Amino acid sequence: MQNRSVEQLRDELRNLGYLSHGIEKWFALDPWSSRAFWTELVLLAAKSAMLLAPLMTLPAVAIMLLRNRPVGARETTALIALYGATAFVMLFTVVIVTAFLLKLRPAIGVDSPRILNALALVAAGACALGIAGWWSRFDRPPALLELLVGLAALLLFFVVAVIALAAAFLSFSIHEAHRIPSVPRSSRSTSIFIATIIIFLALLALTTPSESREPRMPPSQVVVSPNDTKIALLAVDGLTWEILSANGELEASFPYRRQIPSSGGSSSPERWASIATGTPPAAHGVHGVDGVRIRGSSHLLQSVSGWDLVLRNLAEATGIAVRQPLPPTARSRDYVWEIVAGRGVPAAAVNWWASESVGSPNLMAISQGEIFRADLRGSNSSPADLAVDIDRKATAAVLAAIEQRRPRLVALFLPALDILLNRLSLEAGEQFPRLVVITEALAGTAAELRSEGYQLILVGTPGDSQTGSAVIASTLELSPGPATLYAVAPTILHLAGFPSSEEMPGRSLLPTPPPERITSYGSRLASREAAPIDREYYEQLRALGYLR
């Protein structure tokens, strides 16, 4: 048997029924086959990768589309191309490595179904585990639909990969060993492959209409009850109920306090956008600290796996995509100060995520990027000291806006506590004195705002890796009963004489009845064009520990 040619062996397999149809036929009946080792090996690996790459790409593309909706046809095509090319290279490498193992270790020859299936299961399992690991490194767990679609696609890939890789290893072993192993047949590969192509085309067709965003409508006209109440929202990332309770001076500044569960999102920008808009992430659209933008597209892919070297490194290195900090265009709902300013109430806001600098008659807003750049440009200070300076500069900007414009609503976001506790790796000796400075400065800011006649609402949430409860505290009496962080926006609107919308799941915490709700304040009236790439701000986010 050892002297017979590969063609004779394959003819004998075909006569026995092994190569009549299916994946084994795809590998064995190759019109371009060659007896040269390298040619045979490269063709075998290329055929394996070409067959399985679409199936390996399917779960990754489906997960990205579900996490980053809406996604246009340009982004979908780029994702299919990038993940498809990566899958092809990975599968090609797996087959090459396994074939070399079979070449160098003839004793492992696939002479039985057990050995053949073991090799195929290990190879397919390694690829499937790679996808599962990539999936596990997103910043938030999958929704039910994503979980079902992802698992189904991953299972489909694994089953077909086992069949295809077994056929590939069988074909290579026949060529090398010149003997016919006793193996079962595998079939239905052609129909599975065609079904995968159809699914890919369906995904592309379904995402094409999403290029047209929801129309930008003029601000909704609502009936309001004007009043002279001056409101100041102090948002402190990293402040918990436990930290507030441990600081007597700060606690005394806010006689009414509520300990509440943290909610509103898994990332810092997502949580604070939920708090300031009063809407869940599905409505406001903010998710991460940064994102990936495909060249020529106006849409930002915010939800990207921490292990996604394809989008985070390869795509940028090749110029297909760029990484950038979260732009204001990512947000599709107005913050509460934008709601009231658009309807005649003077407002000022400083240092909020996904905000842009604005200088209009009723709104003065200073973006986070502007505050961060002012602190870090040309500075030799440590990141910990820069974090404290960011809070100081943001506070000074709010106080200057009060002096210049006398707004009725001010909103100040202070991230230093979160940076020190969660973003930077600091020893207790470095951390503690700065924490004291931050909390003392916060108490001083509260006292200064009170002297200007403002009623205060303080909101604190644990950082991404921090334990403890969120807190809402105020100088105004808060009604009893259950509450969430979604209550902040309705409470502020109630104080300003504005109704909440039905999109806001929270309720006002004031004891007086709020105005009747309206359906919606509508989508954000702002440009959706791609913002210029700000590499300086991006590097500053990295220096402060937001990006790793």
Coordinates of C-alpha atoms in Angstrom, one line a residue, residues 318-518:
T318 CA -3.1 50.4 8.3
G319 CA -5.1 53.6 8.1
I320 CA -8.5 51.9 7.9
A321 CA -9.7 53.3 11.2
V322 CA -8.7 55.7 13.9
R323 CA -9.1 55.7 17.6
Q324 CA -10.4 58.9 19.3
P325 CA -11.9 60.2 22.5
L326 CA -15.6 60.1 22.8
P327 CA -16.9 63.1 20.8
P328 CA -20.0 65.1 21.6
T329 CA -21.6 63.7 18.4
A330 CA -21.9 60.3 20.2
R331 CA -24.7 61.7 22.4
S332 CA -28.2 61.7 21.0
R333 CA -30.1 63.2 24.0
D334 CA -29.7 66.7 25.6
Y335 CA -28.3 67.1 29.1
V336 CA -30.7 68.8 31.5
W337 CA -28.9 72.2 31.2
E338 CA -29.2 72.0 27.4
I339 CA -32.9 71.3 27.8
V340 CA -33.6 74.4 30.0
A341 CA -31.1 76.7 28.2
G342 CA -32.8 75.9 24.9
R343 CA -36.1 77.2 26.5
G344 CA -34.8 80.4 28.0
V345 CA -33.2 79.5 31.3
P346 CA -29.6 80.6 31.6
A347 CA -27.2 77.7 32.4
A348 CA -23.5 76.8 32.7
A349 CA -21.8 73.4 32.6
V350 CA -18.2 72.4 32.9
N351 CA -16.1 69.3 32.3
W352 CA -18.9 66.8 31.3
W353 CA -18.3 63.7 29.2
A354 CA -19.3 63.9 25.6
S355 CA -19.9 67.7 25.8
E356 CA -18.6 70.4 23.6
S357 CA -17.7 74.0 24.4
V358 CA -20.6 76.4 23.7
G359 CA -21.0 80.1 24.2
S360 CA -24.6 81.1 23.5
P361 CA -26.8 83.7 25.2
N362 CA -28.4 81.1 27.5
L363 CA -25.7 78.5 27.7
M364 CA -22.0 78.6 28.6
A365 CA -20.4 75.1 28.4
I366 CA -16.7 74.2 28.7
S367 CA -15.9 70.7 27.4
Q368 CA -13.8 68.1 29.2
G369 CA -11.2 68.1 26.5
E370 CA -10.6 71.8 27.0
I371 CA -10.2 71.4 30.8
F372 CA -7.9 68.4 30.4
R373 CA -5.7 70.1 27.9
A374 CA -5.4 73.2 30.0
D375 CA -4.0 71.1 32.8
L376 CA -1.7 68.8 31.0
R377 CA -0.1 70.9 28.2
G378 CA 3.5 71.5 29.1
S379 CA 3.1 70.3 32.7
N380 CA 5.7 68.2 34.5
S381 CA 3.3 67.3 37.4
S382 CA 2.4 63.7 38.2
P383 CA -0.9 62.3 36.9
A384 CA -2.2 62.3 40.5
D385 CA -1.5 66.0 40.9
L386 CA -2.9 66.7 37.5
A387 CA -6.2 65.0 38.6
V388 CA -6.5 67.3 41.5
D389 CA -5.7 70.3 39.2
I390 CA -8.5 69.2 36.9
D391 CA -11.0 69.5 39.7
R392 CA -9.6 72.9 40.7
K393 CA -9.7 74.3 37.1
A394 CA -13.2 73.0 36.5
T395 CA -14.4 74.6 39.8
A396 CA -12.8 77.9 39.0
A397 CA -14.4 77.9 35.5
V398 CA -17.9 77.3 37.1
L399 CA -17.4 80.1 39.6
A400 CA -16.2 82.4 36.8
A401 CA -19.3 81.6 34.8
I402 CA -21.5 82.4 37.8
E403 CA -19.8 85.8 38.2
Q404 CA -20.1 86.7 34.5
R405 CA -23.5 85.3 33.6
R406 CA -25.5 84.6 36.8
P407 CA -27.0 81.3 35.4
R408 CA -30.0 79.7 37.1
L409 CA -28.6 76.2 36.6
V410 CA -24.9 75.2 36.9
A411 CA -23.5 71.7 36.5
L412 CA -20.0 70.7 37.5
F413 CA -18.3 67.3 36.9
L414 CA -15.3 66.4 39.1
P415 CA -13.4 63.3 38.1
A416 CA -10.3 63.5 40.4
L417 CA -11.6 61.2 43.1
D418 CA -12.3 58.4 40.6
I419 CA -8.9 58.9 38.9
L420 CA -7.0 58.6 42.2
L421 CA -9.1 55.6 43.5
N422 CA -9.6 53.6 40.3
R423 CA -7.4 54.8 37.4
L424 CA -4.0 55.2 38.9
S425 CA -1.9 52.7 40.9
L426 CA -1.0 54.7 44.0
E427 CA 0.3 53.8 47.4
A428 CA -1.8 54.8 50.4
G429 CA 0.8 57.4 51.3
E430 CA 0.4 59.1 47.9
Q431 CA -3.3 58.7 47.7
F432 CA -4.6 59.8 51.1
P433 CA -3.3 63.4 51.2
R434 CA -4.8 64.1 47.8
L435 CA -8.1 62.6 48.8
V436 CA -8.2 65.0 51.8
V437 CA -7.5 67.9 49.5
I438 CA -10.3 66.8 47.1
T439 CA -13.0 66.4 49.8
E440 CA -12.0 69.6 51.5
A441 CA -12.2 71.5 48.2
L442 CA -15.6 70.0 47.5
A443 CA -16.9 71.2 50.9
G444 CA -15.5 74.6 50.1
T445 CA -17.1 74.7 46.7
A446 CA -20.5 73.7 48.2
A447 CA -20.2 76.6 50.7
E448 CA -19.3 79.1 48.0
L449 CA -22.2 78.0 45.8
R450 CA -24.6 78.3 48.8
S451 CA -23.3 81.8 49.4
E452 CA -24.3 82.6 45.8
G453 CA -27.9 81.5 46.6
Y454 CA -27.8 78.1 44.9
Q455 CA -29.7 75.0 46.1
L456 CA -27.3 72.1 45.7
I457 CA -27.7 68.6 44.4
L458 CA -24.7 66.3 45.0
V459 CA -24.4 63.1 43.0
G460 CA -21.6 60.5 43.6
T461 CA -21.1 57.0 42.0
P462 CA -18.5 54.3 42.6
G463 CA -15.9 54.1 39.9
D464 CA -15.6 51.2 37.5
S465 CA -13.7 49.0 39.9
Q466 CA -14.9 50.6 43.2
T467 CA -17.1 49.1 45.9
G468 CA -19.8 51.1 47.8
S469 CA -23.2 52.7 47.1
A470 CA -24.0 55.7 45.0
V471 CA -25.3 58.8 46.8
I472 CA -27.7 61.7 46.1
A473 CA -27.5 64.5 48.6
S474 CA -29.1 67.9 48.6
T475 CA -29.7 71.1 50.6
L476 CA -33.4 70.6 49.7
E477 CA -35.7 68.1 51.4
L478 CA -35.9 64.8 49.5
S479 CA -39.1 62.7 49.5
P480 CA -38.8 59.1 51.0
G481 CA -39.2 56.0 48.9
P482 CA -37.0 54.0 46.4
A483 CA -34.8 56.0 44.0
T484 CA -32.2 55.5 41.4
L485 CA -29.6 57.7 39.8
Y486 CA -32.2 58.3 37.0
A487 CA -34.0 60.6 39.5
V488 CA -31.4 63.3 39.2
A489 CA -32.5 64.8 35.9
P490 CA -36.3 64.7 36.7
T491 CA -35.5 66.4 40.1
I492 CA -33.5 69.2 38.4
L493 CA -36.2 69.7 35.8
H494 CA -38.8 69.8 38.5
L495 CA -36.9 72.5 40.4
A496 CA -36.5 74.5 37.2
G497 CA -40.3 74.3 36.5
F498 CA -39.9 71.8 33.6
P499 CA -41.7 68.5 33.1
S500 CA -39.9 65.2 32.9
S501 CA -40.3 63.1 29.7
E502 CA -41.6 59.5 29.4
E503 CA -38.1 58.5 28.2
M504 CA -36.8 59.2 31.8
P505 CA -37.3 56.1 34.0
G506 CA -36.7 58.1 37.2
R507 CA -39.0 60.3 39.2
S508 CA -38.4 63.6 41.0
L509 CA -37.2 63.4 44.6
L510 CA -39.0 66.6 45.6
P511 CA -41.9 66.2 48.0
T512 CA -44.2 68.5 45.8
P513 CA -46.0 67.0 42.8
P514 CA -44.0 67.4 39.6
P515 CA -45.5 68.8 36.3
E516 CA -47.2 66.3 34.1
R517 CA -44.8 64.4 31.9
I518 CA -44.3 65.0 28.2

